[in-house]
Amino acid sequence: MRTILAAGALALALGASGIAFAEPVKVGMITTLSGGGAGLGVDARDGFMLAIKLSGSKDIEVVTEDDAMKPELAVQIADKMIQSDKVDVLTGIIWSNLAMAVVPNAVAQGKFYLSVNAGPSPLAGAKCDKNYFNVAYQNDNFHEAAGNYAQTEGIKKMFILAPNYPAGTDSLNGFKRYYKGELVGEVYTKLGQTDYAAEIAQIRASGADSVFFFLPGGMGIAFMKQYAQSGVGIPVMGPGFSFSQDVLAAIGDAALGAKNTASWSPDLDNPKNKEFVEAFKTEYNRLPSIYAAQAFDTGTLLAAAAAKADVKDADAFRAALAAAEFDSVRGKFKFNTNHHPIQDFYVREVVKNDEGVLTNKIVATSFTDHTDAYAAECKL
Amino acid sequence: MQTALIVEQLLNGLQFGVMLFLMAAGLTLIFGVMGLINLAHGSFYMVGAFACAAVAAATGSFWLGLAASLVAAAAAGALIEVTVIRRLYGRDHLDQVLATFALILILSESVRWLFGDFPLYLNIPPQLGGAVALPGGVQYPVYRLAIIAAGLLVGVALYALIARTRLGMRIRAGESDREMIGALGVDISTLYTIVFALGAALAGLAGAMVGALQSVQVGMGEPVLILAFVVIVIGGIGSIKGAFVGALLVGVTDTLGRILLPQLLAAAIGPAQAAGIGAALASMSIYIVMALILAFRPKGLYSAQG
Amino acid sequence: MRREGLLNLVLALLLLALPFAAQMLGEPFYVTLATRMAILALAAVGLNLALGFGGLVSFGHAAFFGIGGYAAGILASHAFNAEPLLGLPGTDQMPVIWLVAALVCALVALPIGAISLRTSGVYFIMITLAFAQMVYYFAVSWPAYGGEDGLSITVRNGFPGLNTANPLSFFLVCYAVLMAALVLMWRIRDSRFGAALQAARQNDTRVAAIGIRPYHIRLAAFVISAVVTGIAGALFADLNRFVSPSMMSWQMSGELIVLIILGGTGRLFGPVAGAILYVLLEFALGGLTERWQFFLGFILLGVVLFARGGIIGVLAGKARHG
């Protein structure tokens, strides 16, 4: 009797864990862990690892390496992970130019790539690939959401500004795709620029009703501090990156009240998100950023797919990924035909939480079930 | 309206230039006296900013932070001079380049180890918040005026130090004849340590003052380092006066170029094209200026060495 | 001297043996790593002509490295999309690409060299940097070929009679070019031109006194140096199947200089030794710890302070003077 029970329990356990005897999934995580961009990479890594831990899966092995924000180094690490570590899945890259260097090669060699952040337009359109899944967004999305918000709020005159590189032009184009009011200024700044006094003077003189800026990383911190100090009172808005958890502390109170758009927010009301934010705080003793949330979803999705299909069976595994049957911290999550998300975009406002820490709170919804402008060019 | 905008931009260029001067002064002094190319100079800028941010966060006082930045950068400079730099004076410039490049890697990662992965918070002191109205209807931030004043003050003090004091006399002697001052019985190694620490402290001060305007993060020193090199080469290596003129030239060119080039181009080829091309040209402007100056004056504007 | 010759032979054979050994041990990644060593060595061999033999410390050679890379990327993309470029078809054949890369680099290096060589010393270092920064910002802001995002090469360019998609074949192509460049440098060093170049480094006026104009000698060396680095850039783009402005950044210029100093300035095989060690360190430390740059810094510092004359200097003794 006892043996029968034990056998039954074993069978149950096997059934529950699905393919317990399948080979483990080897994941290569290439992300930025040194230099000025390290905060983003560290958040992405921590979010991803937390998801793997919470999933309880014992069959996922992760190797992590630092790309130092250099495309050539990222390519070399990807080659090493594919050829030497024999990984099945690559993930982790933060920056679009690194993604453009790594992703086409990796998927051409039959590996899966899951993007935790970068979403350059070619990979969503003409150069999409069956093995490339973007779990974050298409690069234009946050900016489109901001443009849409400015349009629906009826803001008459906008001043828009971004660095002079592809993600910057994509950003302003994304904004203009949905904003149809008057542009009293459209400025491209130098990449890596740290002093914005000249641009702020232009903003002051422009007579704009609101300012939209996309300045990732240290550039955004510098802009916001200088903007607040300049005493120009025109309200600012930006994509969620500009007011993400990783930079809010450095901007300080100058960020209070700023509107920004993202597909996730720490106060997003669903059980998985509550679990994530709590677990992240306990594990790392800080609030998660957008990058951490997106990487957490990537990890959860990967664990869910690995439980359903063997990664060596590429077609089955791809189908499992595409089905996206996992609990997302963003509530609902689906893949479009080009393997980019169909998701909602929110307008957030920077506030202080009960402990006096700066964070974001959702104040409106900009898009529901939004896709991207390039899906039609993707032949999948 | 238009003149007010240009006055404001000129002030911005001036402020940027003064900040570059603080970096360039140390760099050019160290080159002039010890003949050392120091790529790690930008790291002292970073050390100063982090020290200021950390102390300001702990004590609540920007001014204590500012003092800490001077102390921390000078101490780091002296320590590195004694342990590493001292061994490089007699060496080829190339050895100095490699060694100080290695120091950048070590210092950047050490700072990240100590202070964590995320940018730090540092705001301007409340006493210097807000803006003042200047003649012509320009509203200009007080803090930036303070930076201009501080930079000019340091410039004057540096001039007085070198022209009027015993230490300055030794520095000048060191620039013109290195063997001679040894023969005169001056303790050269102490002098070198002092000059190096002084240069590091100036960079640290610049880092702390600018840290309140920008992002206090690892790697913040490198773009400034390149600009500081541009400045000292335009000015003539070893010349404090050259560094001052070069810094203002670079600051004003960079600031005005960013504003005027896209507008000028917009009139010529239409705004859509102009924004991109103008920004590209503006990024190159200081390098174009530098190449032009060196093409006609191969030793810079005020070369100290003939 | 004989010791250095022996050491050079050992280095050449070591680099050649590495990918074959890797293939046999079933570690294909080391083939890629060896290819990277060969290409970076080639780029530094080019720079070494100006920097090591001519004493012209160019802090802007990444510009030529990147121009070579873009020659490969642009020609390949035009060939792939069947769009003519200036009325001519693109190409995916390496020899043609190298020729174009060499020509473009020579055309760019000529005016840059002509202006820069009016200066010397630290001024030369900085004016070459200035030109490289102009090229860099141009590439970042020029949208036609991807700007900052760079340009992908869909299929690695071909070489007549070889399957370059095979890593080992591609390594052999790179290795052959590297060896050809080393032979060229060896011939140049021991030629009258090379003697004049090295003499001009040591004593400008004496060279001028015997009727040779050091300016022209230096300019020729600078252009040849740029051409070799440019060809390396074309190969690097093919290795990564990708080219971006970061190949032209000042950090890359610095890295090329570091390779030479690490190996031994002015030594024929200095860049080879430097590239092997640097790539190996980057790879090994990167795999060990995310703080790899910290330890890399200490190792580089140790080499400068305690191993004067770089690897070749330590292993083969003092350089000859002549």
Short mmCIF file of N, CA, C and O in Angstrom, two decimals, chain B residues 69-164:
data_model
loop_
_atom_site.label_atom_id
_atom_site.label_comp_id
_atom_site.label_asym_id
_atom_site.label_seq_id
_atom_site.Cartn_x
_atom_site.Cartn_y
_atom_site.Cartn_z
N SER B 69 35.60 67.05 -1.41
CA SER B 69 36.03 66.73 -2.76
C SER B 69 37.48 67.16 -2.98
O SER B 69 38.26 66.45 -3.59
N LEU B 70 37.82 68.33 -2.44
CA LEU B 70 39.21 68.80 -2.55
C LEU B 70 40.15 67.86 -1.84
O LEU B 70 41.18 67.44 -2.37
N VAL B 71 39.77 67.50 -0.59
CA VAL B 71 40.62 66.63 0.21
C VAL B 71 40.76 65.26 -0.46
O VAL B 71 41.87 64.74 -0.62
N ALA B 72 39.63 64.69 -0.88
CA ALA B 72 39.66 63.34 -1.43
C ALA B 72 40.48 63.29 -2.72
O ALA B 72 41.31 62.40 -2.91
N ALA B 73 40.26 64.27 -3.61
CA ALA B 73 40.98 64.24 -4.88
C ALA B 73 42.47 64.48 -4.65
O ALA B 73 43.31 63.82 -5.26
N ALA B 74 42.79 65.41 -3.76
CA ALA B 74 44.20 65.68 -3.49
C ALA B 74 44.86 64.46 -2.87
O ALA B 74 45.98 64.08 -3.24
N ALA B 75 44.16 63.81 -1.93
CA ALA B 75 44.72 62.62 -1.29
C ALA B 75 44.91 61.50 -2.30
O ALA B 75 45.97 60.85 -2.33
N ALA B 76 43.89 61.30 -3.14
CA ALA B 76 44.01 60.25 -4.16
C ALA B 76 45.18 60.57 -5.09
O ALA B 76 45.97 59.69 -5.44
N GLY B 77 45.30 61.85 -5.45
CA GLY B 77 46.39 62.26 -6.33
C GLY B 77 47.74 62.00 -5.69
O GLY B 77 48.64 61.42 -6.32
N ALA B 78 47.90 62.41 -4.43
CA ALA B 78 49.18 62.23 -3.75
C ALA B 78 49.52 60.74 -3.63
O ALA B 78 50.64 60.32 -3.92
N LEU B 79 48.53 59.95 -3.27
CA LEU B 79 48.75 58.51 -3.10
C LEU B 79 49.20 57.89 -4.42
O LEU B 79 50.17 57.10 -4.45
N ILE B 80 48.51 58.25 -5.50
CA ILE B 80 48.85 57.66 -6.79
C ILE B 80 50.19 58.16 -7.28
O ILE B 80 50.98 57.41 -7.86
N GLU B 81 50.50 59.42 -6.98
CA GLU B 81 51.81 59.94 -7.40
C GLU B 81 52.93 59.15 -6.72
O GLU B 81 53.88 58.72 -7.37
N VAL B 82 52.75 58.93 -5.42
CA VAL B 82 53.82 58.27 -4.67
C VAL B 82 53.96 56.80 -5.08
O VAL B 82 55.07 56.29 -5.21
N THR B 83 52.84 56.13 -5.32
CA THR B 83 52.93 54.70 -5.60
C THR B 83 53.23 54.40 -7.07
O THR B 83 53.94 53.45 -7.36
N VAL B 84 52.64 55.18 -7.99
CA VAL B 84 52.76 54.80 -9.40
C VAL B 84 53.46 55.87 -10.25
O VAL B 84 54.48 55.60 -10.88
N ILE B 85 52.90 57.07 -10.23
CA ILE B 85 53.31 58.11 -11.18
C ILE B 85 54.80 58.41 -11.09
O ILE B 85 55.47 58.62 -12.08
N ARG B 86 55.31 58.40 -9.86
CA ARG B 86 56.71 58.70 -9.62
C ARG B 86 57.65 57.84 -10.46
O ARG B 86 58.71 58.27 -10.86
N ARG B 87 57.23 56.63 -10.72
CA ARG B 87 58.09 55.72 -11.49
C ARG B 87 58.06 56.02 -12.99
O ARG B 87 58.74 55.37 -13.77
N LEU B 88 57.19 56.96 -13.40
CA LEU B 88 56.97 57.16 -14.83
C LEU B 88 57.64 58.40 -15.39
O LEU B 88 57.63 58.62 -16.59
N TYR B 89 58.22 59.24 -14.51
CA TYR B 89 58.72 60.52 -15.01
C TYR B 89 59.81 60.37 -16.06
O TYR B 89 59.84 61.08 -17.05
N GLY B 90 60.73 59.43 -15.83
CA GLY B 90 61.83 59.29 -16.77
C GLY B 90 61.45 58.53 -18.03
O GLY B 90 62.27 58.35 -18.91
N ARG B 91 60.20 58.05 -18.07
CA ARG B 91 59.82 57.12 -19.12
C ARG B 91 59.35 57.84 -20.38
O ARG B 91 59.03 59.00 -20.39
N ASP B 92 59.25 57.03 -21.42
CA ASP B 92 58.65 57.41 -22.68
C ASP B 92 57.19 57.84 -22.45
O ASP B 92 56.52 57.33 -21.56
N HIS B 93 56.70 58.78 -23.28
CA HIS B 93 55.29 59.17 -23.17
C HIS B 93 54.35 57.98 -23.34
O HIS B 93 53.27 57.92 -22.75
N LEU B 94 54.76 57.03 -24.16
CA LEU B 94 53.88 55.88 -24.41
C LEU B 94 53.67 55.04 -23.15
O LEU B 94 52.57 54.56 -22.90
N ASP B 95 54.73 54.87 -22.37
CA ASP B 95 54.59 54.13 -21.12
C ASP B 95 53.62 54.86 -20.19
O ASP B 95 52.82 54.24 -19.48
N GLN B 96 53.72 56.20 -20.21
CA GLN B 96 52.81 56.98 -19.36
C GLN B 96 51.37 56.81 -19.80
O GLN B 96 50.45 56.71 -18.98
N VAL B 97 51.18 56.77 -21.11
CA VAL B 97 49.81 56.60 -21.63
C VAL B 97 49.24 55.27 -21.16
O VAL B 97 48.12 55.19 -20.64
N LEU B 98 50.02 54.19 -21.31
CA LEU B 98 49.51 52.88 -20.92
C LEU B 98 49.26 52.81 -19.41
O LEU B 98 48.22 52.31 -18.97
N ALA B 99 50.20 53.33 -18.62
CA ALA B 99 50.05 53.25 -17.17
C ALA B 99 48.84 54.05 -16.69
O ALA B 99 48.06 53.57 -15.86
N THR B 100 48.66 55.25 -17.24
CA THR B 100 47.54 56.06 -16.75
C THR B 100 46.22 55.54 -17.31
O THR B 100 45.18 55.70 -16.69
N PHE B 101 46.26 54.90 -18.48
CA PHE B 101 45.06 54.22 -19.00
C PHE B 101 44.65 53.11 -18.02
O PHE B 101 43.48 52.94 -17.70
N ALA B 102 45.65 52.36 -17.55
CA ALA B 102 45.37 51.31 -16.57
C ALA B 102 44.78 51.90 -15.30
O ALA B 102 43.86 51.33 -14.70
N LEU B 103 45.27 53.08 -14.91
CA LEU B 103 44.75 53.74 -13.70
C LEU B 103 43.27 54.11 -13.86
O LEU B 103 42.49 54.03 -12.91
N ILE B 104 42.87 54.50 -15.08
CA ILE B 104 41.45 54.81 -15.32
C ILE B 104 40.60 53.59 -14.99
O ILE B 104 39.59 53.67 -14.29
N LEU B 105 41.01 52.44 -15.53
CA LEU B 105 40.24 51.21 -15.31
C LEU B 105 40.14 50.92 -13.82
O LEU B 105 39.06 50.63 -13.29
N ILE B 106 41.28 51.02 -13.12
CA ILE B 106 41.31 50.69 -11.69
C ILE B 106 40.44 51.66 -10.90
O ILE B 106 39.60 51.25 -10.08
N LEU B 107 40.61 52.96 -11.16
CA LEU B 107 39.87 53.95 -10.37
C LEU B 107 38.36 53.88 -10.64
O LEU B 107 37.55 53.96 -9.72
N SER B 108 37.97 53.70 -11.91
CA SER B 108 36.54 53.63 -12.23
C SER B 108 35.88 52.47 -11.50
O SER B 108 34.83 52.61 -10.88
N GLU B 109 36.52 51.31 -11.58
CA GLU B 109 35.91 50.14 -10.95
C GLU B 109 35.96 50.23 -9.43
O GLU B 109 35.06 49.76 -8.74
N SER B 110 37.02 50.87 -8.89
CA SER B 110 37.08 51.04 -7.44
C SER B 110 35.93 51.91 -6.96
O SER B 110 35.28 51.61 -5.95
N VAL B 111 35.68 52.99 -7.69
CA VAL B 111 34.60 53.89 -7.29
C VAL B 111 33.26 53.18 -7.35
O VAL B 111 32.41 53.32 -6.49
N ARG B 112 33.09 52.36 -8.41
CA ARG B 112 31.83 51.64 -8.53
C ARG B 112 31.70 50.61 -7.40
O ARG B 112 30.61 50.35 -6.89
N TRP B 113 32.80 50.03 -7.01
CA TRP B 113 32.81 49.07 -5.92
C TRP B 113 32.37 49.76 -4.62
O TRP B 113 31.55 49.25 -3.86
N LEU B 114 32.92 50.94 -4.40
CA LEU B 114 32.64 51.67 -3.15
C LEU B 114 31.24 52.24 -3.11
O LEU B 114 30.56 52.19 -2.09
N PHE B 115 30.79 52.82 -4.23
CA PHE B 115 29.56 53.62 -4.19
C PHE B 115 28.36 52.95 -4.87
O PHE B 115 27.30 53.55 -4.94
N GLY B 116 28.56 51.75 -5.41
CA GLY B 116 27.41 51.07 -6.00
C GLY B 116 27.26 51.37 -7.48
O GLY B 116 28.00 52.16 -8.06
N ASP B 117 26.23 50.74 -8.09
CA ASP B 117 26.08 50.77 -9.53
C ASP B 117 25.27 51.95 -10.03
O ASP B 117 25.19 52.18 -11.23
N PHE B 118 24.61 52.67 -9.14
CA PHE B 118 23.67 53.68 -9.62
C PHE B 118 24.23 55.09 -9.43
O PHE B 118 25.02 55.33 -8.51
N PRO B 119 23.80 56.02 -10.29
CA PRO B 119 24.27 57.39 -10.15
C PRO B 119 23.88 57.96 -8.79
O PRO B 119 22.85 57.59 -8.23
N LEU B 120 24.71 58.85 -8.25
CA LEU B 120 24.42 59.45 -6.94
C LEU B 120 23.70 60.79 -7.09
O LEU B 120 23.74 61.42 -8.14
N TYR B 121 23.07 61.18 -5.99
CA TYR B 121 22.35 62.45 -5.97
C TYR B 121 23.24 63.54 -5.40
O TYR B 121 23.88 63.38 -4.37
N LEU B 122 23.29 64.66 -6.10
CA LEU B 122 24.01 65.83 -5.58
C LEU B 122 23.32 67.06 -6.15
O LEU B 122 23.21 67.21 -7.35
N ASN B 123 22.82 67.90 -5.26
CA ASN B 123 22.11 69.09 -5.75
C ASN B 123 22.88 70.34 -5.37
O ASN B 123 23.75 70.32 -4.50
N ILE B 124 22.53 71.44 -6.02
CA ILE B 124 23.21 72.69 -5.70
C ILE B 124 22.79 73.15 -4.32
O ILE B 124 21.70 72.83 -3.84
N PRO B 125 23.66 73.90 -3.61
CA PRO B 125 23.31 74.38 -2.27
C PRO B 125 22.15 75.36 -2.36
O PRO B 125 22.07 76.14 -3.32
N PRO B 126 21.25 75.33 -1.36
CA PRO B 126 20.06 76.20 -1.42
C PRO B 126 20.43 77.67 -1.50
O PRO B 126 19.70 78.45 -2.13
N GLN B 127 21.58 78.05 -0.92
CA GLN B 127 21.98 79.47 -0.95
C GLN B 127 22.17 79.96 -2.37
O GLN B 127 22.08 81.15 -2.65
N LEU B 128 22.49 79.03 -3.27
CA LEU B 128 22.80 79.44 -4.64
C LEU B 128 21.70 79.03 -5.62
O LEU B 128 21.93 78.98 -6.83
N GLY B 129 20.52 78.70 -5.09
CA GLY B 129 19.42 78.31 -5.97
C GLY B 129 18.83 79.53 -6.67
O GLY B 129 19.17 80.68 -6.37
N GLY B 130 17.94 79.27 -7.59
CA GLY B 130 17.22 80.36 -8.22
C GLY B 130 18.02 81.07 -9.30
O GLY B 130 19.15 80.70 -9.61
N ALA B 131 17.40 82.12 -9.83
CA ALA B 131 18.02 82.84 -10.94
C ALA B 131 18.02 84.32 -10.63
O ALA B 131 17.24 84.80 -9.82
N VAL B 132 18.95 85.05 -11.24
CA VAL B 132 18.94 86.51 -11.10
C VAL B 132 18.67 87.14 -12.46
O VAL B 132 18.97 86.54 -13.49
N ALA B 133 18.11 88.32 -12.43
CA ALA B 133 17.88 89.04 -13.68
C ALA B 133 19.11 89.86 -14.01
O ALA B 133 19.61 90.62 -13.20
N LEU B 134 19.63 89.65 -15.19
CA LEU B 134 20.77 90.43 -15.64
C LEU B 134 20.27 91.53 -16.56
O LEU B 134 19.16 91.44 -17.09
N PRO B 135 21.05 92.57 -16.76
CA PRO B 135 20.64 93.62 -17.70
C PRO B 135 20.31 93.03 -19.07
O PRO B 135 21.00 92.13 -19.53
N GLY B 136 19.27 93.52 -19.69
CA GLY B 136 18.88 92.98 -20.99
C GLY B 136 17.81 91.92 -20.87
O GLY B 136 17.45 91.28 -21.85
N GLY B 137 17.31 91.73 -19.64
CA GLY B 137 16.18 90.82 -19.46
C GLY B 137 16.55 89.35 -19.43
O GLY B 137 15.74 88.48 -19.70
N VAL B 138 17.82 89.05 -19.10
CA VAL B 138 18.24 87.65 -19.05
C VAL B 138 18.05 87.12 -17.63
O VAL B 138 18.52 87.74 -16.67
N GLN B 139 17.35 86.00 -17.50
CA GLN B 139 17.26 85.31 -16.20
C GLN B 139 18.37 84.27 -16.18
O GLN B 139 18.37 83.36 -16.99
N TYR B 140 19.31 84.41 -15.26
CA TYR B 140 20.42 83.45 -15.29
C TYR B 140 20.60 82.78 -13.93
O TYR B 140 20.56 83.45 -12.90
N PRO B 141 20.79 81.44 -13.93
CA PRO B 141 20.92 80.73 -12.65
C PRO B 141 22.11 81.22 -11.83
O PRO B 141 23.21 81.37 -12.36
N VAL B 142 21.86 81.46 -10.55
CA VAL B 142 22.90 81.95 -9.66
C VAL B 142 24.06 80.97 -9.58
O VAL B 142 25.22 81.35 -9.57
N TYR B 143 23.72 79.67 -9.53
CA TYR B 143 24.77 78.67 -9.34
C TYR B 143 25.79 78.72 -10.47
O TYR B 143 26.99 78.58 -10.25
N ARG B 144 25.28 78.93 -11.69
CA ARG B 144 26.22 78.98 -12.82
C ARG B 144 27.11 80.22 -12.74
O ARG B 144 28.28 80.16 -13.08
N LEU B 145 26.52 81.32 -12.27
CA LEU B 145 27.34 82.52 -12.07
C LEU B 145 28.41 82.23 -11.01
O LEU B 145 29.56 82.66 -11.15
N ALA B 146 28.01 81.47 -9.99
CA ALA B 146 28.97 81.13 -8.93
C ALA B 146 30.11 80.28 -9.49
O ALA B 146 31.26 80.46 -9.09
N ILE B 147 29.79 79.37 -10.40
CA ILE B 147 30.85 78.55 -10.99
C ILE B 147 31.82 79.44 -11.77
O ILE B 147 33.04 79.30 -11.67
N ILE B 148 31.24 80.38 -12.54
CA ILE B 148 32.09 81.30 -13.30
C ILE B 148 33.01 82.05 -12.33
O ILE B 148 34.23 82.11 -12.53
N ALA B 149 32.42 82.56 -11.25
CA ALA B 149 33.21 83.33 -10.29
C ALA B 149 34.29 82.45 -9.66
O ALA B 149 35.46 82.85 -9.57
N ALA B 150 33.91 81.24 -9.25
CA ALA B 150 34.87 80.35 -8.60
C ALA B 150 36.01 80.02 -9.55
O ALA B 150 37.18 80.01 -9.15
N GLY B 151 35.67 79.77 -10.80
CA GLY B 151 36.70 79.43 -11.78
C GLY B 151 37.66 80.58 -11.99
O GLY B 151 38.88 80.39 -12.03
N LEU B 152 37.10 81.80 -12.11
CA LEU B 152 37.97 82.96 -12.31
C LEU B 152 38.86 83.17 -11.09
O LEU B 152 40.06 83.46 -11.20
N LEU B 153 38.27 82.97 -9.91
CA LEU B 153 39.01 83.12 -8.66
C LEU B 153 40.18 82.14 -8.61
O LEU B 153 41.32 82.50 -8.27
N VAL B 154 39.90 80.88 -8.97
CA VAL B 154 40.97 79.87 -8.98
C VAL B 154 42.04 80.27 -9.98
O VAL B 154 43.24 80.12 -9.72
N GLY B 155 41.61 80.80 -11.13
CA GLY B 155 42.57 81.23 -12.13
C GLY B 155 43.50 82.29 -11.58
O GLY B 155 44.73 82.19 -11.72
N VAL B 156 42.92 83.29 -10.91
CA VAL B 156 43.73 84.36 -10.34
C VAL B 156 44.66 83.81 -9.26
O VAL B 156 45.86 84.12 -9.22
N ALA B 157 44.11 82.96 -8.40
CA ALA B 157 44.91 82.40 -7.31
C ALA B 157 46.08 81.59 -7.87
O ALA B 157 47.19 81.67 -7.36
N LEU B 158 45.81 80.85 -8.92
CA LEU B 158 46.84 80.02 -9.53
C LEU B 158 47.93 80.90 -10.11
O LEU B 158 49.13 80.61 -9.98
N TYR B 159 47.49 81.99 -10.73
CA TYR B 159 48.45 82.92 -11.32
C TYR B 159 49.33 83.50 -10.22
O TYR B 159 50.56 83.53 -10.35
N ALA B 160 48.68 83.91 -9.11
CA ALA B 160 49.43 84.50 -7.99
C ALA B 160 50.38 83.46 -7.41
O ALA B 160 51.54 83.75 -7.11
N LEU B 161 49.90 82.24 -7.28
CA LEU B 161 50.72 81.17 -6.70
C LEU B 161 51.99 80.97 -7.52
O LEU B 161 53.09 80.86 -6.98
N ILE B 162 51.82 80.95 -8.82
CA ILE B 162 52.97 80.64 -9.66
C ILE B 162 53.89 81.86 -9.81
O ILE B 162 55.10 81.72 -9.83
N ALA B 163 53.27 83.05 -9.87
CA ALA B 163 54.10 84.23 -10.10
C ALA B 163 54.72 84.79 -8.81
O ALA B 163 55.78 85.39 -8.85
N ARG B 164 54.03 84.57 -7.68
CA ARG B 164 54.44 85.31 -6.49
C ARG B 164 55.04 84.47 -5.36
O ARG B 164 55.64 85.03 -4.45
#
